[in-house]
mmCIF file of C-alpha atoms in Angstrom:
data_model
loop_
_atom_site.group_PDB
_atom_site.id
_atom_site.type_symbol
_atom_site.label_atom_id
_atom_site.label_comp_id
_atom_site.label_asym_id
_atom_site.label_seq_id
_atom_site.Cartn_x
_atom_site.Cartn_y
_atom_site.Cartn_z
ATOM 1 C CA MET L 1245 -24.177 -79.583 43.707
ATOM 2 C CA PRO L 1246 -21.766 -81.143 46.274
ATOM 3 C CA GLN L 1247 -22.691 -80.844 49.947
ATOM 4 C CA PRO L 1248 -20.377 -78.706 52.144
ATOM 5 C CA ASP L 1249 -17.786 -80.634 54.139
ATOM 6 C CA TYR L 1250 -18.634 -79.734 57.735
ATOM 7 C CA VAL L 1251 -16.120 -80.618 60.456
ATOM 8 C CA LEU L 1252 -18.234 -79.267 63.330
ATOM 9 C CA GLN L 1253 -21.992 -78.894 63.661
ATOM 10 C CA CYS L 1254 -24.236 -77.710 66.468
ATOM 11 C CA HIS L 1255 -27.964 -78.314 66.542
ATOM 12 C CA GLN L 1256 -30.048 -76.101 68.838
ATOM 13 C CA LEU L 1257 -27.115 -75.773 71.230
ATOM 14 C CA GLY L 1258 -27.861 -73.685 74.306
ATOM 15 C CA LYS L 1259 -26.759 -72.991 77.876
ATOM 16 C CA GLN L 1260 -28.850 -71.918 80.846
ATOM 17 C CA PHE L 1261 -27.409 -70.824 84.208
ATOM 18 C CA ALA L 1262 -30.280 -70.840 86.735
ATOM 19 C CA GLU L 1263 -32.503 -67.938 85.560
ATOM 20 C CA PHE L 1264 -29.948 -66.590 83.079
ATOM 21 C CA THR L 1265 -29.706 -67.790 79.475
ATOM 22 C CA ALA L 1266 -26.069 -67.429 78.381
ATOM 23 C CA VAL L 1267 -26.583 -69.006 74.945
ATOM 24 C CA HIS L 1268 -30.016 -69.317 73.346
ATOM 25 C CA PRO L 1269 -30.510 -72.497 71.259
ATOM 26 C CA LEU L 1270 -28.592 -71.998 68.007
ATOM 27 C CA ASP L 1271 -27.393 -73.912 64.948
ATOM 28 C CA LEU L 1272 -23.833 -73.731 63.685
ATOM 29 C CA ASN L 1273 -22.093 -75.446 60.747
ATOM 30 C CA ILE L 1274 -18.338 -74.946 60.310
ATOM 31 C CA ARG L 1275 -16.510 -76.163 57.219
ATOM 32 C CA THR L 1276 -13.283 -78.148 57.188
ATOM 33 C CA GLY L 1277 -10.267 -75.831 56.922
ATOM 34 C CA GLU L 1278 -12.290 -72.696 57.630
ATOM 35 C CA PHE L 1279 -11.192 -69.698 59.698
ATOM 36 C CA PHE L 1280 -14.440 -68.996 61.521
ATOM 37 C CA SER L 1281 -14.786 -66.140 64.014
ATOM 38 C CA ILE L 1282 -17.432 -65.532 66.652
ATOM 39 C CA LEU L 1283 -17.532 -61.765 67.195
ATOM 40 C CA GLY L 1284 -19.378 -59.933 69.919
ATOM 41 C CA PRO L 1285 -19.134 -57.651 72.973
ATOM 42 C CA SER L 1286 -18.158 -58.847 76.440
ATOM 43 C CA GLY L 1287 -20.921 -60.886 78.060
ATOM 44 C CA CYS L 1288 -22.656 -61.845 74.794
ATOM 45 C CA GLY L 1289 -22.119 -65.609 75.336
ATOM 46 C CA LYS L 1290 -19.273 -66.265 72.904
ATOM 47 C CA THR L 1291 -16.849 -67.735 75.481
ATOM 48 C CA THR L 1292 -19.605 -69.921 76.944
ATOM 49 C CA LEU L 1293 -20.281 -71.231 73.435
ATOM 50 C CA LEU L 1294 -16.581 -71.947 72.914
ATOM 51 C CA ARG L 1295 -16.362 -73.763 76.265
ATOM 52 C CA MET L 1296 -19.275 -75.974 75.230
ATOM 53 C CA LEU L 1297 -17.498 -76.834 71.991
ATOM 54 C CA ALA L 1298 -14.344 -77.667 73.975
ATOM 55 C CA GLY L 1299 -16.242 -79.784 76.508
ATOM 56 C CA PHE L 1300 -15.559 -77.563 79.524
ATOM 57 C CA GLU L 1301 -19.255 -76.667 79.821
ATOM 58 C CA SER L 1302 -22.153 -79.081 79.418
ATOM 59 C CA PRO L 1303 -24.942 -77.706 77.202
ATOM 60 C CA THR L 1304 -28.448 -77.405 78.607
ATOM 61 C CA HIS L 1305 -29.922 -78.001 75.144
ATOM 62 C CA GLY L 1306 -28.847 -79.436 71.830
ATOM 63 C CA ARG L 1307 -26.075 -81.554 70.356
ATOM 64 C CA ILE L 1308 -22.502 -81.128 69.060
ATOM 65 C CA THR L 1309 -20.979 -83.289 66.329
ATOM 66 C CA LEU L 1310 -17.318 -83.437 65.268
ATOM 67 C CA ASN L 1311 -16.535 -85.304 62.061
ATOM 68 C CA SER L 1312 -20.137 -86.583 62.132
ATOM 69 C CA HIS L 1313 -19.620 -88.115 65.618
ATOM 70 C CA ASP L 1314 -21.760 -86.907 68.516
ATOM 71 C CA VAL L 1315 -19.372 -85.480 71.144
ATOM 72 C CA THR L 1316 -21.928 -83.667 73.295
ATOM 73 C CA ASP L 1317 -21.082 -85.796 76.325
ATOM 74 C CA THR L 1318 -17.463 -86.575 75.392
ATOM 75 C CA PRO L 1319 -14.864 -85.230 77.875
ATOM 76 C CA PRO L 1320 -12.482 -82.503 76.625
ATOM 77 C CA ASN L 1321 -9.408 -84.769 76.440
ATOM 78 C CA LYS L 1322 -11.261 -87.209 74.163
ATOM 79 C CA ARG L 1323 -12.337 -84.615 71.578
ATOM 80 C CA PRO L 1324 -10.201 -84.162 68.416
ATOM 81 C CA LEU L 1325 -9.664 -80.475 69.099
ATOM 82 C CA ASN L 1326 -7.412 -78.200 71.116
ATOM 83 C CA MET L 1327 -7.679 -74.755 72.671
ATOM 84 C CA VAL L 1328 -5.470 -71.660 72.914
ATOM 85 C CA PHE L 1329 -6.347 -69.269 75.747
ATOM 86 C CA GLN L 1330 -5.733 -65.524 76.036
ATOM 87 C CA HIS L 1331 -3.168 -66.071 78.803
ATOM 88 C CA LEU L 1332 -1.477 -68.930 76.891
ATOM 89 C CA ALA L 1333 -0.766 -71.107 80.003
ATOM 90 C CA LEU L 1334 2.799 -71.967 78.976
ATOM 91 C CA PHE L 1335 4.925 -73.916 81.475
ATOM 92 C CA PRO L 1336 7.505 -71.406 82.828
ATOM 93 C CA ASN L 1337 9.890 -74.141 84.056
ATOM 94 C CA MET L 1338 10.097 -75.797 80.611
ATOM 95 C CA SER L 1339 12.006 -74.906 77.460
ATOM 96 C CA VAL L 1340 10.246 -74.001 74.229
ATOM 97 C CA ALA L 1341 10.798 -77.515 72.864
ATOM 98 C CA ASP L 1342 9.494 -79.164 76.047
ATOM 99 C CA ASN L 1343 6.396 -76.946 76.040
ATOM 100 C CA ILE L 1344 5.635 -77.983 72.475
ATOM 101 C CA ALA L 1345 6.382 -81.649 73.165
ATOM 102 C CA PHE L 1346 4.245 -81.850 76.311
ATOM 103 C CA GLY L 1347 1.027 -83.035 74.672
ATOM 104 C CA LEU L 1348 2.870 -85.568 72.505
ATOM 105 C CA LYS L 1349 4.534 -87.042 75.602
ATOM 106 C CA GLN L 1350 1.163 -87.214 77.359
ATOM 107 C CA ARG L 1351 -0.118 -89.249 74.402
ATOM 108 C CA GLY L 1352 2.792 -91.671 74.828
ATOM 109 C CA GLU L 1353 4.438 -91.086 71.455
ATOM 110 C CA GLN L 1354 8.014 -92.319 70.944
ATOM 111 C CA ALA L 1355 10.901 -89.959 71.714
ATOM 112 C CA GLY L 1356 12.351 -89.988 68.197
ATOM 113 C CA HIS L 1357 8.951 -89.235 66.656
ATOM 114 C CA ILE L 1358 8.369 -86.403 69.150
ATOM 115 C CA LYS L 1359 11.748 -84.834 68.375
ATOM 116 C CA ARG L 1360 11.081 -84.868 64.618
ATOM 117 C CA LYS L 1361 7.608 -83.350 65.016
ATOM 118 C CA VAL L 1362 8.865 -80.631 67.373
ATOM 119 C CA GLN L 1363 11.715 -79.672 65.022
ATOM 120 C CA ASP L 1364 9.331 -79.562 62.060
ATOM 121 C CA ILE L 1365 6.804 -77.322 63.764
ATOM 122 C CA LEU L 1366 9.512 -75.022 65.162
ATOM 123 C CA GLN L 1367 10.527 -74.426 61.559
ATOM 124 C CA ARG L 1368 6.958 -73.771 60.435
ATOM 125 C CA VAL L 1369 6.225 -71.221 63.170
ATOM 126 C CA ASP L 1370 9.590 -69.471 62.707
ATOM 127 C CA LEU L 1371 11.039 -70.480 66.089
ATOM 128 C CA LYS L 1372 13.996 -72.506 64.823
ATOM 129 C CA GLY L 1373 16.951 -71.904 67.165
ATOM 130 C CA SER L 1374 14.721 -71.030 70.141
ATOM 131 C CA GLU L 1375 14.063 -74.595 71.305
ATOM 132 C CA THR L 1376 16.272 -74.391 74.434
ATOM 133 C CA LYS L 1377 15.012 -70.972 75.564
ATOM 134 C CA GLN L 1378 12.792 -70.602 78.637
ATOM 135 C CA THR L 1379 9.460 -68.888 78.110
ATOM 136 C CA HIS L 1380 10.505 -65.787 80.105
ATOM 137 C CA GLN L 1381 13.212 -65.175 77.475
ATOM 138 C CA LEU L 1382 10.646 -64.861 74.684
ATOM 139 C CA SER L 1383 8.820 -61.843 73.298
ATOM 140 C CA GLY L 1384 5.041 -61.687 73.374
ATOM 141 C CA GLY L 1385 4.806 -62.739 69.740
ATOM 142 C CA GLN L 1386 7.179 -65.666 70.281
ATOM 143 C CA LYS L 1387 5.130 -66.859 73.267
ATOM 144 C CA GLN L 1388 2.041 -66.703 71.076
ATOM 145 C CA ARG L 1389 3.708 -68.877 68.447
ATOM 146 C CA VAL L 1390 4.811 -71.407 71.105
ATOM 147 C CA ALA L 1391 1.210 -71.697 72.330
ATOM 148 C CA LEU L 1392 -0.004 -72.206 68.756
ATOM 149 C CA ALA L 1393 2.766 -74.743 68.024
ATOM 150 C CA ARG L 1394 1.939 -76.698 71.180
ATOM 151 C CA SER L 1395 -1.635 -77.071 69.974
ATOM 152 C CA LEU L 1396 -0.974 -77.565 66.260
ATOM 153 C CA VAL L 1397 1.687 -80.263 66.797
ATOM 154 C CA LEU L 1398 -1.131 -82.499 68.091
ATOM 155 C CA GLU L 1399 -2.833 -82.171 64.671
ATOM 156 C CA PRO L 1400 -6.304 -81.343 66.006
ATOM 157 C CA LYS L 1401 -9.243 -81.311 63.605
ATOM 158 C CA VAL L 1402 -10.334 -78.009 65.147
ATOM 159 C CA LEU L 1403 -8.378 -75.368 67.053
ATOM 160 C CA LEU L 1404 -10.371 -73.139 69.406
ATOM 161 C CA LEU L 1405 -8.873 -69.715 70.160
ATOM 162 C CA ASP L 1406 -10.304 -67.587 72.982
ATOM 163 C CA GLU L 1407 -9.194 -63.961 72.408
ATOM 164 C CA PRO L 1408 -5.531 -65.049 72.065
ATOM 165 C CA LEU L 1409 -4.295 -61.586 71.043
ATOM 166 C CA GLY L 1410 -6.031 -59.691 73.841
ATOM 167 C CA ALA L 1411 -2.935 -59.364 76.053
ATOM 168 C CA LEU L 1412 -0.641 -58.072 73.268
ATOM 169 C CA ASP L 1413 0.151 -54.440 72.506
ATOM 170 C CA LEU L 1414 -1.372 -52.854 69.407
ATOM 171 C CA LYS L 1415 1.607 -53.184 67.064
ATOM 172 C CA LEU L 1416 2.210 -56.814 67.985
ATOM 173 C CA ARG L 1417 -1.511 -57.560 67.618
ATOM 174 C CA GLU L 1418 -1.446 -56.202 64.059
ATOM 175 C CA GLN L 1419 1.566 -58.382 63.255
ATOM 176 C CA MET L 1420 0.030 -61.497 64.826
ATOM 177 C CA LYS L 1421 -3.212 -61.102 62.848
ATOM 178 C CA ILE L 1422 -1.230 -61.614 59.654
ATOM 179 C CA GLU L 1423 0.794 -64.484 61.146
ATOM 180 C CA LEU L 1424 -2.297 -66.277 62.474
ATOM 181 C CA LYS L 1425 -4.008 -66.127 59.091
ATOM 182 C CA HIS L 1426 -0.858 -67.413 57.395
ATOM 183 C CA LEU L 1427 -0.426 -70.285 59.889
ATOM 184 C CA GLN L 1428 -4.064 -71.320 59.589
ATOM 185 C CA LYS L 1429 -3.821 -71.561 55.803
ATOM 186 C CA SER L 1430 -0.430 -73.287 56.005
ATOM 187 C CA PHE L 1431 -1.641 -76.031 58.369
ATOM 188 C CA GLY L 1432 -5.152 -76.283 56.919
ATOM 189 C CA THR L 1433 -6.565 -76.637 60.439
ATOM 190 C CA THR L 1434 -10.078 -75.386 61.150
ATOM 191 C CA PHE L 1435 -9.860 -72.338 63.453
ATOM 192 C CA ILE L 1436 -12.766 -71.178 65.597
ATOM 193 C CA TYR L 1437 -11.745 -67.769 66.866
ATOM 194 C CA ILE L 1438 -13.442 -65.795 69.651
ATOM 195 C CA THR L 1439 -12.982 -62.019 69.728
ATOM 196 C CA HIS L 1440 -14.629 -58.716 70.593
ATOM 197 C CA ASP L 1441 -12.277 -56.926 68.171
ATOM 198 C CA GLN L 1442 -13.971 -56.356 64.822
ATOM 199 C CA SER L 1443 -10.679 -55.629 63.016
ATOM 200 C CA GLU L 1444 -9.319 -59.055 64.017
ATOM 201 C CA ALA L 1445 -12.439 -60.808 62.754
ATOM 202 C CA LEU L 1446 -12.672 -58.817 59.515
ATOM 203 C CA MET L 1447 -9.010 -59.270 58.598
ATOM 204 C CA MET L 1448 -8.565 -62.983 59.342
ATOM 205 C CA SER L 1449 -11.896 -64.750 58.904
ATOM 206 C CA ASP L 1450 -13.469 -66.668 56.066
ATOM 207 C CA ARG L 1451 -16.821 -66.266 57.830
ATOM 208 C CA ILE L 1452 -17.995 -64.479 60.964
ATOM 209 C CA ALA L 1453 -20.951 -64.974 63.295
ATOM 210 C CA VAL L 1454 -21.872 -61.766 65.129
ATOM 211 C CA MET L 1455 -23.214 -62.647 68.578
ATOM 212 C CA ASN L 1456 -25.381 -60.498 70.840
ATOM 213 C CA ALA L 1457 -27.190 -61.405 74.081
ATOM 214 C CA GLY L 1458 -26.713 -65.141 73.574
ATOM 215 C CA HIS L 1459 -27.822 -65.468 69.958
ATOM 216 C CA PHE L 1460 -26.422 -64.929 66.463
ATOM 217 C CA GLU L 1461 -27.466 -61.628 64.896
ATOM 218 C CA GLN L 1462 -25.945 -62.404 61.487
ATOM 219 C CA MET L 1463 -23.508 -64.832 59.886
ATOM 220 C CA GLY L 1464 -21.566 -64.250 56.676
ATOM 221 C CA THR L 1465 -18.305 -63.283 55.058
ATOM 222 C CA PRO L 1466 -16.479 -60.169 56.342
ATOM 223 C CA SER L 1467 -17.575 -58.175 53.272
ATOM 224 C CA GLU L 1468 -21.212 -59.272 53.657
ATOM 225 C CA LEU L 1469 -21.319 -58.155 57.284
ATOM 226 C CA TYR L 1470 -19.595 -54.871 56.528
ATOM 227 C CA MET L 1471 -21.425 -53.944 53.336
ATOM 228 C CA ARG L 1472 -24.857 -55.422 54.085
ATOM 229 C CA PRO L 1473 -25.542 -55.725 57.823
ATOM 230 C CA SER L 1474 -28.972 -57.220 58.446
ATOM 231 C CA THR L 1475 -29.687 -55.727 61.887
ATOM 232 C CA PRO L 1476 -29.007 -52.367 63.582
ATOM 233 C CA PHE L 1477 -26.736 -54.129 66.081
ATOM 234 C CA VAL L 1478 -24.479 -55.480 63.326
ATOM 235 C CA ALA L 1479 -24.503 -52.141 61.484
ATOM 236 C CA GLU L 1480 -23.319 -50.329 64.606
ATOM 237 C CA PHE L 1481 -20.948 -53.001 65.970
ATOM 238 C CA VAL L 1482 -19.065 -53.890 62.787
ATOM 239 C CA GLY L 1483 -17.101 -50.836 61.657
ATOM 240 C CA GLU L 1484 -17.920 -47.153 61.966
ATOM 241 C CA ASN L 1485 -21.327 -45.982 60.758
ATOM 242 C CA ASN L 1486 -23.356 -42.775 60.627
ATOM 243 C CA ARG L 1487 -26.980 -43.380 61.659
ATOM 244 C CA ILE L 1488 -29.768 -41.268 60.172
ATOM 245 C CA ILE L 1489 -33.236 -41.942 61.600
ATOM 246 C CA SER L 1490 -35.954 -41.267 59.001
ATOM 247 C CA GLN L 1491 -39.545 -42.015 58.060
ATOM 248 C CA VAL L 1492 -40.647 -43.629 54.817
ATOM 249 C CA ALA L 1493 -42.564 -41.106 52.671
ATOM 250 C CA ASP L 1494 -42.903 -43.015 49.397
ATOM 251 C CA ILE L 1495 -41.928 -46.368 47.881
ATOM 252 C CA THR L 1496 -41.616 -47.321 44.220
ATOM 253 C CA PRO L 1497 -40.004 -50.433 42.696
ATOM 254 C CA SER L 1498 -36.760 -48.484 42.158
ATOM 255 C CA THR L 1499 -36.841 -45.593 44.637
ATOM 256 C CA LEU L 1500 -37.282 -45.084 48.360
ATOM 257 C CA THR L 1501 -38.129 -41.575 49.568
ATOM 258 C CA VAL L 1502 -37.604 -40.796 53.241
ATOM 259 C CA VAL L 1503 -37.823 -37.732 55.497
ATOM 260 C CA THR L 1504 -35.146 -37.416 58.167
ATOM 261 C CA GLN L 1505 -35.642 -36.252 61.747
ATOM 262 C CA GLN L 1506 -34.193 -32.924 60.581
ATOM 263 C CA ASN L 1507 -37.057 -32.693 58.012
ATOM 264 C CA THR L 1508 -34.796 -33.284 55.004
ATOM 265 C CA THR L 1509 -36.164 -35.370 52.125
ATOM 266 C CA LEU L 1510 -33.832 -37.993 50.646
ATOM 267 C CA SER L 1511 -34.283 -40.111 47.530
ATOM 268 C CA LEU L 1512 -32.525 -43.487 47.743
ATOM 269 C CA PRO L 1513 -32.352 -46.670 45.675
ATOM 270 C CA ARG L 1514 -35.066 -49.090 46.855
ATOM 271 C CA SER L 1515 -32.356 -51.760 47.025
ATOM 272 C CA CYS L 1516 -30.693 -49.991 49.964
ATOM 273 C CA CYS L 1517 -33.243 -51.668 52.237
ATOM 274 C CA GLN L 1518 -33.743 -55.398 51.785
ATOM 275 C CA THR L 1519 -36.636 -55.712 54.253
ATOM 276 C CA PRO L 1520 -40.350 -55.078 53.545
ATOM 277 C CA LEU L 1521 -41.373 -51.455 54.155
ATOM 278 C CA THR L 1522 -44.604 -49.485 54.488
ATOM 279 C CA THR L 1523 -45.278 -45.769 54.142
ATOM 280 C CA GLY L 1524 -44.925 -44.011 57.492
ATOM 281 C CA GLN L 1525 -42.565 -46.628 58.882
ATOM 282 C CA THR L 1526 -39.468 -45.518 60.757
ATOM 283 C CA ILE L 1527 -36.215 -46.554 59.089
ATOM 284 C CA GLN L 1528 -32.602 -46.324 60.194
ATOM 285 C CA LEU L 1529 -30.199 -45.324 57.438
ATOM 286 C CA TYR L 1530 -26.523 -46.151 57.868
ATOM 287 C CA LEU L 1531 -23.753 -44.476 55.931
ATOM 288 C CA ARG L 1532 -20.110 -45.536 56.269
ATOM 289 C CA PRO L 1533 -17.538 -42.720 56.710
ATOM 290 C CA GLU L 1534 -15.907 -43.758 53.424
ATOM 291 C CA ALA L 1535 -19.242 -43.228 51.606
ATOM 292 C CA LEU L 1536 -18.771 -39.510 52.305
ATOM 293 C CA SER L 1537 -16.034 -37.506 50.626
ATOM 294 C CA MET L 1538 -14.736 -33.981 50.437
ATOM 295 C CA SER L 1539 -16.531 -32.326 47.521
ATOM 296 C CA ASP L 1540 -14.948 -32.677 44.096
ATOM 297 C CA ASP L 1541 -16.752 -31.994 40.822
ATOM 298 C CA SER L 1542 -15.233 -35.150 39.360
ATOM 299 C CA LYS L 1543 -16.788 -37.341 42.030
ATOM 300 C CA LYS L 1544 -20.262 -38.799 41.834
ATOM 301 C CA GLY L 1545 -22.772 -38.365 44.623
ATOM 302 C CA ASP L 1546 -25.206 -35.895 46.122
ATOM 303 C CA PRO L 1547 -23.801 -32.552 47.338
ATOM 304 C CA LEU L 1548 -23.924 -31.741 51.029
ATOM 305 C CA SER L 1549 -22.409 -28.875 52.999
ATOM 306 C CA GLY L 1550 -21.889 -28.381 56.690
ATOM 307 C CA GLN L 1551 -19.810 -26.929 59.493
ATOM 308 C CA LEU L 1552 -16.617 -28.637 60.552
ATOM 309 C CA LYS L 1553 -16.914 -29.731 64.183
ATOM 310 C CA GLU L 1554 -13.878 -31.932 64.800
ATOM 311 C CA LEU L 1555 -10.751 -33.279 63.125
ATOM 312 C CA LEU L 1556 -9.699 -36.813 64.069
ATOM 313 C CA PHE L 1557 -6.070 -37.557 63.301
ATOM 314 C CA ASP L 1558 -5.216 -41.260 62.964
ATOM 315 C CA GLY L 1559 -2.688 -41.401 60.150
ATOM 316 C CA ALA L 1560 -4.082 -42.931 56.966
ATOM 317 C CA THR L 1561 -7.477 -43.503 58.636
ATOM 318 C CA SER L 1562 -8.002 -39.907 59.762
ATOM 319 C CA GLY L 1563 -11.477 -38.426 59.791
ATOM 320 C CA ALA L 1564 -13.631 -35.398 60.401
ATOM 321 C CA ILE L 1565 -17.002 -34.734 62.015
ATOM 322 C CA VAL L 1566 -19.236 -32.304 60.110
ATOM 323 C CA SER L 1567 -22.584 -30.875 61.219
ATOM 324 C CA THR L 1568 -25.045 -31.120 58.303
ATOM 325 C CA VAL L 1569 -28.776 -31.147 57.571
ATOM 326 C CA LEU L 1570 -28.535 -34.937 58.080
ATOM 327 C CA GLY L 1571 -27.053 -34.494 61.555
ATOM 328 C CA GLU L 1572 -23.437 -34.824 62.634
ATOM 329 C CA LEU L 1573 -21.629 -37.083 60.175
ATOM 330 C CA ARG L 1574 -18.215 -38.691 60.370
ATOM 331 C CA LEU L 1575 -16.249 -39.022 57.122
ATOM 332 C CA SER L 1576 -12.878 -40.463 56.186
ATOM 333 C CA ILE L 1577 -10.255 -38.031 54.934
ATOM 334 C CA THR L 1578 -6.725 -38.316 53.593
ATOM 335 C CA PRO L 1579 -3.680 -36.829 55.390
ATOM 336 C CA SER L 1580 -3.465 -34.066 52.738
ATOM 337 C CA GLN L 1581 -7.144 -33.177 53.274
ATOM 338 C CA LEU L 1582 -6.511 -33.123 57.026
ATOM 339 C CA ASN L 1583 -3.634 -30.664 56.535
ATOM 340 C CA GLU L 1584 -5.841 -28.466 54.348
ATOM 341 C CA LEU L 1585 -8.614 -28.405 56.956
ATOM 342 C CA GLN L 1586 -6.124 -27.695 59.734
ATOM 343 C CA SER L 1587 -4.893 -24.717 57.719
ATOM 344 C CA LYS L 1588 -8.456 -23.399 57.443
ATOM 345 C CA GLN L 1589 -8.885 -23.840 61.183
ATOM 346 C CA GLY L 1590 -5.836 -21.656 61.686
ATOM 347 C CA ILE L 1591 -7.766 -18.789 60.091
ATOM 348 C CA ALA L 1592 -11.201 -19.465 61.600
ATOM 349 C CA SER L 1593 -12.574 -21.505 64.483
ATOM 350 C CA ALA L 1594 -13.601 -25.081 63.712
ATOM 351 C CA ASN L 1595 -17.296 -24.320 64.148
ATOM 352 C CA SER L 1596 -17.212 -21.585 61.487
ATOM 353 C CA THR L 1597 -15.337 -23.601 58.857
ATOM 354 C CA THR L 1598 -17.712 -24.605 56.047
ATOM 355 C CA VAL L 1599 -16.907 -27.801 54.156
ATOM 356 C CA ASN L 1600 -18.557 -29.216 51.048
ATOM 357 C CA LEU L 1601 -19.189 -32.948 50.895
ATOM 358 C CA ARG L 1602 -20.629 -35.527 48.578
ATOM 359 C CA TRP L 1603 -22.313 -38.726 49.642
ATOM 360 C CA ASP L 1604 -23.281 -41.774 47.621
ATOM 361 C CA PRO L 1605 -26.943 -42.892 48.096
ATOM 362 C CA ASN L 1606 -26.019 -46.262 46.578
ATOM 363 C CA GLN L 1607 -23.882 -46.965 49.638
ATOM 364 C CA ALA L 1608 -26.654 -46.245 52.131
ATOM 365 C CA ILE L 1609 -27.912 -49.179 54.179
ATOM 366 C CA GLY L 1610 -31.564 -49.086 55.259
ATOM 367 C CA LEU L 1611 -32.918 -51.138 58.150
ATOM 368 C CA GLY L 1612 -36.600 -50.908 58.946
ATOM 369 C CA ILE L 1613 -37.939 -50.581 62.486
ATOM 370 C CA ALA L 1614 -41.312 -52.136 63.310
ATOM 371 C CA LYS L 1615 -44.110 -49.595 63.710
#
């Protein structure tokens, strides 16, 4: 079996600031041409890690290799990578073309070669005809593309992106997620993307590392992290989840029986929990809102009824909160279901509206807690 082609590798890389450990020693292997995201809350260490990769911070522990060359002590301007910041740092007194050409001029490339490369990349990032504009004449999305073009024209092996969409409004952010993914595939450049926004990471990435308190909680594809989180932190940070705290009552090779805090007994597939379990152990069950549905005889799943507590309108991703024997659960509903429930609320108060649900035990995720 062929070995993976890694463009960047970290071995036990860590950073200590006096008494505070920003990044605990960790290993990281990123493949050539991969869109790799580091996802985590503010203060988890992801920007410090990115700054070490860029050369702006010196690691306290470990080594960094790029294309199999040790660059741990190599200055930033000597590393075959580039960086795009959240605030872009475009030159306001320069045209679009001059902004893009800046790095090429700094490298001493010939004027004719620079002009050809700038014109080519303007075409590829859909900025043809904007070369003479000043940056203040551009929209937020156009500025973002100029910043990307300025980095990509240098043909870096790796492009580091530190929350580059953070300053954009919601609609433009959604548009730029699609454009970024397209540009990354078009250029074939390895992207290492830092974000606290799970939707950005899930939509664009080939793989994601979820970071918490200076270490990696889990690494995998977007679907692996979403469908099979390996820690409570990942289960609660990546996507919406209903948490049901229970105690293990019985274990067989195929079935797991638990009793919830509300004293309800549930029978689940043993495969819902991948970790070793013992009778009496506390377990956290997670159930995605889409694993719950409004009751329909044609749908599979266990029946469940409850009192409607809240309707959450958000277009196609609307939801409801229902008080049940498993606690308050959030479920996804369609716009037509939302209208139906709103009609019921017009007759009775929300707290007296009974709704019938079904939930799929096969979609439950079990994570054991040490006794």
